[in-house]
PDB file of C-alpha atoms in Angstrom:
ATOM      1  CA  UNK A   1       3.325   7.038  13.038  1.00 39.00           C
ATOM      2  CA  UNK A   2       0.370   5.346  11.169  1.00 47.00           C
ATOM      3  CA  UNK A   3       0.234   1.918  10.272  1.00 53.00           C
ATOM      4  CA  UNK A   4       0.282   2.554   6.707  1.00 51.00           C
ATOM      5  CA  UNK A   5       3.528   4.367   6.829  1.00 62.00           C
ATOM      6  CA  UNK A   6       5.172   1.521   8.366  1.00 81.00           C
ATOM      7  CA  UNK A   7       7.887  -0.175   6.229  1.00 88.00           C
ATOM      8  CA  UNK A   8       8.442  -4.111   7.235  1.00 91.00           C
ATOM      9  CA  UNK A   9      11.760  -6.016   6.843  1.00 91.00           C
ATOM     10  CA  UNK A  10      12.387  -8.850   4.445  1.00 89.00           C
ATOM     11  CA  UNK A  11      12.240 -11.314   7.570  1.00 89.00           C
ATOM     12  CA  UNK A  12       8.976  -9.898   9.145  1.00 91.00           C
ATOM     13  CA  UNK A  13       7.221 -10.053   5.740  1.00 89.00           C
ATOM     14  CA  UNK A  14       9.037 -13.495   5.148  1.00 88.00           C
ATOM     15  CA  UNK A  15       7.840 -14.581   8.640  1.00 89.00           C
ATOM     16  CA  UNK A  16       4.147 -13.166   8.356  1.00 89.00           C
ATOM     17  CA  UNK A  17       3.744 -14.879   4.618  1.00 84.00           C
ATOM     18  CA  UNK A  18       6.022 -17.772   5.188  1.00 74.00           C
ATOM     19  CA  UNK A  19       7.699 -17.126   1.831  1.00 58.00           C
ATOM     20  CA  UNK A  20      10.009 -19.465  -0.016  1.00 44.00           C
ATOM     21  CA  UNK A  21      13.242 -18.747   1.631  1.00 48.00           C
ATOM     22  CA  UNK A  22      12.592 -19.638   5.054  1.00 55.00           C
ATOM     23  CA  UNK A  23      13.254 -17.025   7.816  1.00 61.00           C
ATOM     24  CA  UNK A  24      15.595 -19.337   9.924  1.00 69.00           C
ATOM     25  CA  UNK A  25      14.403 -17.889  13.505  1.00 84.00           C
ATOM     26  CA  UNK A  26      10.617 -17.062  12.569  1.00 86.00           C
ATOM     27  CA  UNK A  27       9.309 -17.292  16.024  1.00 87.00           C
ATOM     28  CA  UNK A  28      12.219 -14.758  17.310  1.00 90.00           C
ATOM     29  CA  UNK A  29      11.279 -12.539  14.077  1.00 91.00           C
ATOM     30  CA  UNK A  30       7.595 -12.225  14.686  1.00 93.00           C
ATOM     31  CA  UNK A  31       7.962 -12.169  18.678  1.00 93.00           C
ATOM     32  CA  UNK A  32      10.421  -8.644  18.230  1.00 94.00           C
ATOM     33  CA  UNK A  33       7.770  -7.438  15.657  1.00 95.00           C
ATOM     34  CA  UNK A  34       4.802  -7.707  17.957  1.00 94.00           C
ATOM     35  CA  UNK A  35       7.167  -6.365  20.795  1.00 92.00           C
ATOM     36  CA  UNK A  36       7.614  -3.183  18.578  1.00 92.00           C
ATOM     37  CA  UNK A  37       4.105  -2.718  17.799  1.00 92.00           C
ATOM     38  CA  UNK A  38       3.270  -2.805  21.449  1.00 91.00           C
ATOM     39  CA  UNK A  39       5.995  -0.555  22.724  1.00 88.00           C
ATOM     40  CA  UNK A  40       4.685   1.938  19.910  1.00 86.00           C
ATOM     41  CA  UNK A  41       1.437   1.966  22.334  1.00 85.00           C
ATOM     42  CA  UNK A  42       1.853   5.119  24.667  1.00 81.00           C
ATOM     43  CA  UNK A  43      -0.244   3.281  27.371  1.00 82.00           C
ATOM     44  CA  UNK A  44       0.970  -0.378  27.072  1.00 85.00           C
ATOM     45  CA  UNK A  45       2.719  -1.547  29.996  1.00 85.00           C
ATOM     46  CA  UNK A  46       6.036  -2.622  29.112  1.00 85.00           C
ATOM     47  CA  UNK A  47       6.204  -5.190  31.780  1.00 86.00           C
ATOM     48  CA  UNK A  48       4.288  -7.238  29.709  1.00 88.00           C
ATOM     49  CA  UNK A  49       6.324  -9.118  27.119  1.00 90.00           C
ATOM     50  CA  UNK A  50       5.835 -11.602  24.102  1.00 92.00           C
ATOM     51  CA  UNK A  51       6.702 -14.885  25.524  1.00 91.00           C
ATOM     52  CA  UNK A  52       5.922 -17.139  22.420  1.00 91.00           C
ATOM     53  CA  UNK A  53       4.408 -16.876  18.989  1.00 92.00           C
ATOM     54  CA  UNK A  54       2.708 -19.332  16.786  1.00 89.00           C
ATOM     55  CA  UNK A  55       2.508 -20.040  13.248  1.00 87.00           C
ATOM     56  CA  UNK A  56       0.829 -17.558  11.015  1.00 89.00           C
ATOM     57  CA  UNK A  57      -2.445 -18.455   9.028  1.00 87.00           C
ATOM     58  CA  UNK A  58      -4.292 -16.568   6.284  1.00 81.00           C
ATOM     59  CA  UNK A  59      -7.312 -15.196   7.578  1.00 71.00           C
ATOM     60  CA  UNK A  60     -10.473 -15.950   5.894  1.00 54.00           C
ATOM     61  CA  UNK A  61     -10.614 -11.964   4.536  1.00 51.00           C
ATOM     62  CA  UNK A  62      -7.392 -12.222   2.884  1.00 50.00           C
ATOM     63  CA  UNK A  63      -7.307 -12.219  -0.904  1.00 52.00           C
ATOM     64  CA  UNK A  64      -4.167 -12.040  -3.076  1.00 49.00           C
ATOM     65  CA  UNK A  65      -4.605  -9.777  -6.331  1.00 48.00           C
ATOM     66  CA  UNK A  66      -3.792 -10.581  -9.724  1.00 49.00           C
ATOM     67  CA  UNK A  67      -0.325 -12.303  -9.811  1.00 46.00           C
ATOM     68  CA  UNK A  68       2.409  -9.648 -10.569  1.00 51.00           C
ATOM     69  CA  UNK A  69       0.234  -7.192  -9.027  1.00 55.00           C
ATOM     70  CA  UNK A  70       0.352  -5.567  -5.749  1.00 58.00           C
ATOM     71  CA  UNK A  71      -0.248  -8.231  -2.913  1.00 67.00           C
ATOM     72  CA  UNK A  72      -2.663  -7.391   0.002  1.00 75.00           C
ATOM     73  CA  UNK A  73      -2.392  -9.965   2.823  1.00 82.00           C
ATOM     74  CA  UNK A  74      -4.191 -10.491   5.966  1.00 84.00           C
ATOM     75  CA  UNK A  75      -2.857 -13.014   8.291  1.00 89.00           C
ATOM     76  CA  UNK A  76      -3.677 -14.457  11.978  1.00 90.00           C
ATOM     77  CA  UNK A  77      -1.005 -15.091  14.588  1.00 92.00           C
ATOM     78  CA  UNK A  78      -1.603 -16.735  17.989  1.00 93.00           C
ATOM     79  CA  UNK A  79       0.799 -16.259  20.863  1.00 93.00           C
ATOM     80  CA  UNK A  80       1.041 -15.334  24.378  1.00 93.00           C
ATOM     81  CA  UNK A  81       2.181 -12.513  26.633  1.00 92.00           C
ATOM     82  CA  UNK A  82       3.564 -12.785  29.913  1.00 90.00           C
ATOM     83  CA  UNK A  83       4.394 -10.592  32.967  1.00 84.00           C
ATOM     84  CA  UNK A  84       6.630 -11.608  35.810  1.00 74.00           C
ATOM     85  CA  UNK A  85       6.284 -15.457  37.240  1.00 73.00           C
ATOM     86  CA  UNK A  86       3.066 -17.382  36.234  1.00 73.00           C
ATOM     87  CA  UNK A  87       1.309 -14.430  34.595  1.00 82.00           C
ATOM     88  CA  UNK A  88       0.509 -15.319  30.886  1.00 88.00           C
ATOM     89  CA  UNK A  89      -2.233 -14.465  28.622  1.00 89.00           C
ATOM     90  CA  UNK A  90      -3.007 -15.588  24.870  1.00 92.00           C
ATOM     91  CA  UNK A  91      -3.099 -13.319  22.070  1.00 92.00           C
ATOM     92  CA  UNK A  92      -4.609 -13.622  18.627  1.00 92.00           C
ATOM     93  CA  UNK A  93      -2.867 -10.680  16.318  1.00 91.00           C
ATOM     94  CA  UNK A  94      -4.646  -9.853  12.895  1.00 89.00           C
ATOM     95  CA  UNK A  95      -1.968  -7.892  10.889  1.00 90.00           C
ATOM     96  CA  UNK A  96      -2.875  -6.736   7.212  1.00 86.00           C
ATOM     97  CA  UNK A  97       0.090  -5.652   4.979  1.00 86.00           C
ATOM     98  CA  UNK A  98       0.569  -4.869   1.420  1.00 83.00           C
ATOM     99  CA  UNK A  99       4.140  -5.747  -0.058  1.00 81.00           C
ATOM    100  CA  UNK A 100       6.471  -4.733   2.609  1.00 86.00           C
ATOM    101  CA  UNK A 101       3.933  -1.886   4.179  1.00 86.00           C
ATOM    102  CA  UNK A 102       1.888  -2.587   7.283  1.00 88.00           C
ATOM    103  CA  UNK A 103      -1.449  -1.403   6.718  1.00 83.00           C
ATOM    104  CA  UNK A 104      -3.458  -2.303  10.134  1.00 83.00           C
ATOM    105  CA  UNK A 105      -2.735  -4.465  12.802  1.00 89.00           C
ATOM    106  CA  UNK A 106      -5.035  -5.485  16.001  1.00 87.00           C
ATOM    107  CA  UNK A 107      -4.508  -7.851  18.864  1.00 89.00           C
ATOM    108  CA  UNK A 108      -7.008  -9.603  21.248  1.00 88.00           C
ATOM    109  CA  UNK A 109      -5.110 -10.079  24.537  1.00 87.00           C
ATOM    110  CA  UNK A 110      -7.323 -12.204  26.861  1.00 80.00           C
ATOM    111  CA  UNK A 111     -10.527 -10.640  26.469  1.00 79.00           C
ATOM    112  CA  UNK A 112      -9.356  -6.868  25.413  1.00 82.00           C
ATOM    113  CA  UNK A 113      -8.885  -5.732  21.726  1.00 81.00           C
ATOM    114  CA  UNK A 114      -6.296  -3.214  21.086  1.00 84.00           C
ATOM    115  CA  UNK A 115      -4.580  -1.740  18.648  1.00 77.00           C
ATOM    116  CA  UNK A 116      -3.130   1.896  17.489  1.00 72.00           C
ATOM    117  CA  UNK A 117      -5.510   4.552  16.935  1.00 61.00           C
ATOM    118  CA  UNK A 118      -5.561   6.683  13.442  1.00 55.00           C
ATOM    119  CA  UNK A 119      -7.702   9.500  14.766  1.00 51.00           C
ATOM    120  CA  UNK A 120      -6.896  12.083  17.639  1.00 52.00           C
ATOM    121  CA  UNK A 121      -8.938  11.626  20.692  1.00 48.00           C
ATOM    122  CA  UNK A 122     -12.619  11.877  20.335  1.00 53.00           C
ATOM    123  CA  UNK A 123     -12.530  11.993  16.592  1.00 56.00           C
ATOM    124  CA  UNK A 124     -14.249   9.096  14.643  1.00 62.00           C
ATOM    125  CA  UNK A 125     -11.524   6.378  13.356  1.00 62.00           C
ATOM    126  CA  UNK A 126     -11.305   6.291   9.512  1.00 72.00           C
ATOM    127  CA  UNK A 127     -11.984   3.405   7.863  1.00 78.00           C
ATOM    128  CA  UNK A 128      -9.120   0.762   7.257  1.00 75.00           C
ATOM    129  CA  UNK A 129      -9.965   0.602   3.662  1.00 83.00           C
ATOM    130  CA  UNK A 130      -8.586   4.096   2.722  1.00 85.00           C
ATOM    131  CA  UNK A 131      -5.105   3.494   3.744  1.00 80.00           C
ATOM    132  CA  UNK A 132      -5.138   0.509   1.198  1.00 82.00           C
ATOM    133  CA  UNK A 133      -7.179   2.755  -1.438  1.00 88.00           C
ATOM    134  CA  UNK A 134      -4.459   5.546  -1.149  1.00 86.00           C
ATOM    135  CA  UNK A 135      -1.455   2.880  -1.561  1.00 83.00           C
ATOM    136  CA  UNK A 136      -2.906   1.619  -4.798  1.00 86.00           C
ATOM    137  CA  UNK A 137      -3.916   4.874  -6.239  1.00 89.00           C
ATOM    138  CA  UNK A 138      -0.422   6.184  -5.558  1.00 87.00           C
ATOM    139  CA  UNK A 139       1.283   2.953  -7.024  1.00 83.00           C
ATOM    140  CA  UNK A 140      -0.417   3.157 -10.401  1.00 87.00           C
ATOM    141  CA  UNK A 141       0.287   6.979 -10.386  1.00 89.00           C
ATOM    142  CA  UNK A 142      -3.258   8.143 -10.610  1.00 91.00           C
ATOM    143  CA  UNK A 143      -4.562  11.359  -9.025  1.00 91.00           C
ATOM    144  CA  UNK A 144      -7.953  11.574  -7.250  1.00 92.00           C
ATOM    145  CA  UNK A 145      -9.455  13.686 -10.127  1.00 93.00           C
ATOM    146  CA  UNK A 146      -8.576  10.808 -12.608  1.00 94.00           C
ATOM    147  CA  UNK A 147     -10.016   8.339 -10.214  1.00 94.00           C
ATOM    148  CA  UNK A 148     -13.124  10.303 -10.099  1.00 93.00           C
ATOM    149  CA  UNK A 149     -13.401  10.791 -13.656  1.00 95.00           C
ATOM    150  CA  UNK A 150     -12.709   7.018 -14.418  1.00 93.00           C
ATOM    151  CA  UNK A 151     -15.846   6.314 -11.650  1.00 93.00           C
ATOM    152  CA  UNK A 152     -17.887   8.763 -12.571  1.00 92.00           C
ATOM    153  CA  UNK A 153     -17.818   9.987  -8.991  1.00 92.00           C
ATOM    154  CA  UNK A 154     -17.540  13.249  -7.441  1.00 93.00           C
ATOM    155  CA  UNK A 155     -13.750  14.421  -6.523  1.00 92.00           C
ATOM    156  CA  UNK A 156     -15.195  14.787  -3.043  1.00 93.00           C
ATOM    157  CA  UNK A 157     -16.122  11.286  -2.571  1.00 93.00           C
ATOM    158  CA  UNK A 158     -13.047   9.882  -3.955  1.00 92.00           C
ATOM    159  CA  UNK A 159     -11.271  11.895  -1.454  1.00 92.00           C
ATOM    160  CA  UNK A 160     -13.444  10.676   1.299  1.00 91.00           C
ATOM    161  CA  UNK A 161     -13.005   7.458   0.588  1.00 91.00           C
ATOM    162  CA  UNK A 162      -8.884   7.924   0.219  1.00 88.00           C
ATOM    163  CA  UNK A 163      -8.958   9.416   3.772  1.00 85.00           C
ATOM    164  CA  UNK A 164     -11.169   7.010   5.529  1.00 84.00           C
ATOM    165  CA  UNK A 165     -14.207   9.106   5.831  1.00 84.00           C
ATOM    166  CA  UNK A 166     -16.417   7.126   3.837  1.00 87.00           C
ATOM    167  CA  UNK A 167     -17.626   3.178   4.704  1.00 84.00           C
ATOM    168  CA  UNK A 168     -16.995   1.872   1.052  1.00 87.00           C
ATOM    169  CA  UNK A 169     -20.317   0.115  -0.361  1.00 88.00           C
ATOM    170  CA  UNK A 170     -20.622  -2.525  -2.889  1.00 89.00           C
ATOM    171  CA  UNK A 171     -21.559   0.086  -5.872  1.00 91.00           C
ATOM    172  CA  UNK A 172     -18.486   2.112  -5.229  1.00 92.00           C
ATOM    173  CA  UNK A 173     -16.061  -0.757  -4.844  1.00 91.00           C
ATOM    174  CA  UNK A 174     -17.297  -1.985  -8.249  1.00 92.00           C
ATOM    175  CA  UNK A 175     -16.364   1.372  -9.890  1.00 93.00           C
ATOM    176  CA  UNK A 176     -13.152   1.810  -7.985  1.00 93.00           C
ATOM    177  CA  UNK A 177     -12.190  -1.966  -8.939  1.00 91.00           C
ATOM    178  CA  UNK A 178     -12.908  -1.113 -12.514  1.00 92.00           C
ATOM    179  CA  UNK A 179     -10.672   2.297 -12.417  1.00 92.00           C
ATOM    180  CA  UNK A 180      -7.686   0.320 -10.964  1.00 90.00           C
ATOM    181  CA  UNK A 181      -7.929  -2.587 -13.086  1.00 89.00           C
ATOM    182  CA  UNK A 182      -8.420  -4.969 -10.335  1.00 86.00           C
ATOM    183  CA  UNK A 183     -10.617  -8.083  -9.666  1.00 85.00           C
ATOM    184  CA  UNK A 184     -14.053  -6.569  -7.772  1.00 86.00           C
ATOM    185  CA  UNK A 185     -13.933  -9.654  -5.734  1.00 83.00           C
ATOM    186  CA  UNK A 186     -10.475  -9.136  -4.562  1.00 80.00           C
ATOM    187  CA  UNK A 187     -11.274  -5.372  -3.637  1.00 83.00           C
ATOM    188  CA  UNK A 188     -14.840  -6.379  -2.043  1.00 84.00           C
ATOM    189  CA  UNK A 189     -12.763  -8.617   0.331  1.00 78.00           C
ATOM    190  CA  UNK A 190     -10.104  -6.046   1.090  1.00 77.00           C
ATOM    191  CA  UNK A 191     -12.762  -3.660   1.661  1.00 79.00           C
ATOM    192  CA  UNK A 192     -14.378  -5.733   4.320  1.00 76.00           C
ATOM    193  CA  UNK A 193     -17.373  -6.736   1.728  1.00 76.00           C
ATOM    194  CA  UNK A 194     -18.918 -10.301   1.374  1.00 68.00           C
ATOM    195  CA  UNK A 195     -17.719 -10.717  -2.288  1.00 59.00           C
ATOM    196  CA  UNK A 196     -20.684 -13.219  -2.755  1.00 60.00           C
ATOM    197  CA  UNK A 197     -23.044 -10.459  -2.370  1.00 57.00           C
ATOM    198  CA  UNK A 198     -25.095 -10.645  -5.569  1.00 50.00           C
ATOM    199  CA  UNK A 199     -26.064  -6.943  -5.153  1.00 49.00           C
ATOM    200  CA  UNK A 200     -23.620  -5.791  -7.906  1.00 45.00           C
ATOM    201  CA  UNK A 201     -23.890  -2.584  -9.708  1.00 40.00           C
ATOM    202  CA  UNK A 202     -22.743  -1.630 -13.285  1.00 41.00           C
ATOM    203  CA  UNK A 203     -19.903   1.048 -13.220  1.00 40.00           C
ATOM    204  CA  UNK A 204     -21.047   4.451 -14.341  1.00 42.00           C
ATOM    205  CA  UNK A 205     -20.166   6.096 -17.521  1.00 43.00           C
ATOM    206  CA  UNK A 206     -18.589   9.260 -16.899  1.00 42.00           C
ATOM    207  CA  UNK A 207     -20.435  12.352 -18.267  1.00 37.00           C
TER     208      UNK A 207
END
């Protein structure tokens, strides 16, 4: 199952976002959550277990959208994994979610960065913005053709963006933000671009 298809429980969402209405055993909830993510990796050594989890903190690239709109949140969670007596490694996990959907996760365990592969072996990994873009379009009830018309882009370009086969660039993000009625700065952060970049482009007028 790809990350964007995984639904998170209310307890996990609350623990990750530290929502009002405290999760009683936040560490246990997050520990079980990360155990499950690691267990889904076919090569992960099950002897290594999550032994402690720290408090989540908002990542610098995290930005909430307009209140009442869908919320994309990215948090970083520290912790430790251990195997047997005395073998312990620190980890830092980055989790991106849209409301109750897991969009992407990655962990640095010791000096090794791990996470789920989204593409078959030997194929290029899709850009993570594609999953976010697809969800935003779907939640607005739009079709690819309509987004293409609103942005003045080719349908093939919008499909490539949706499928993660196209890395988002500033001009395209400006146009997509206008098409989806979202703040361009917020969408730029979600796409991994610098929102302070002055290289703004004016949206195209459909012809």
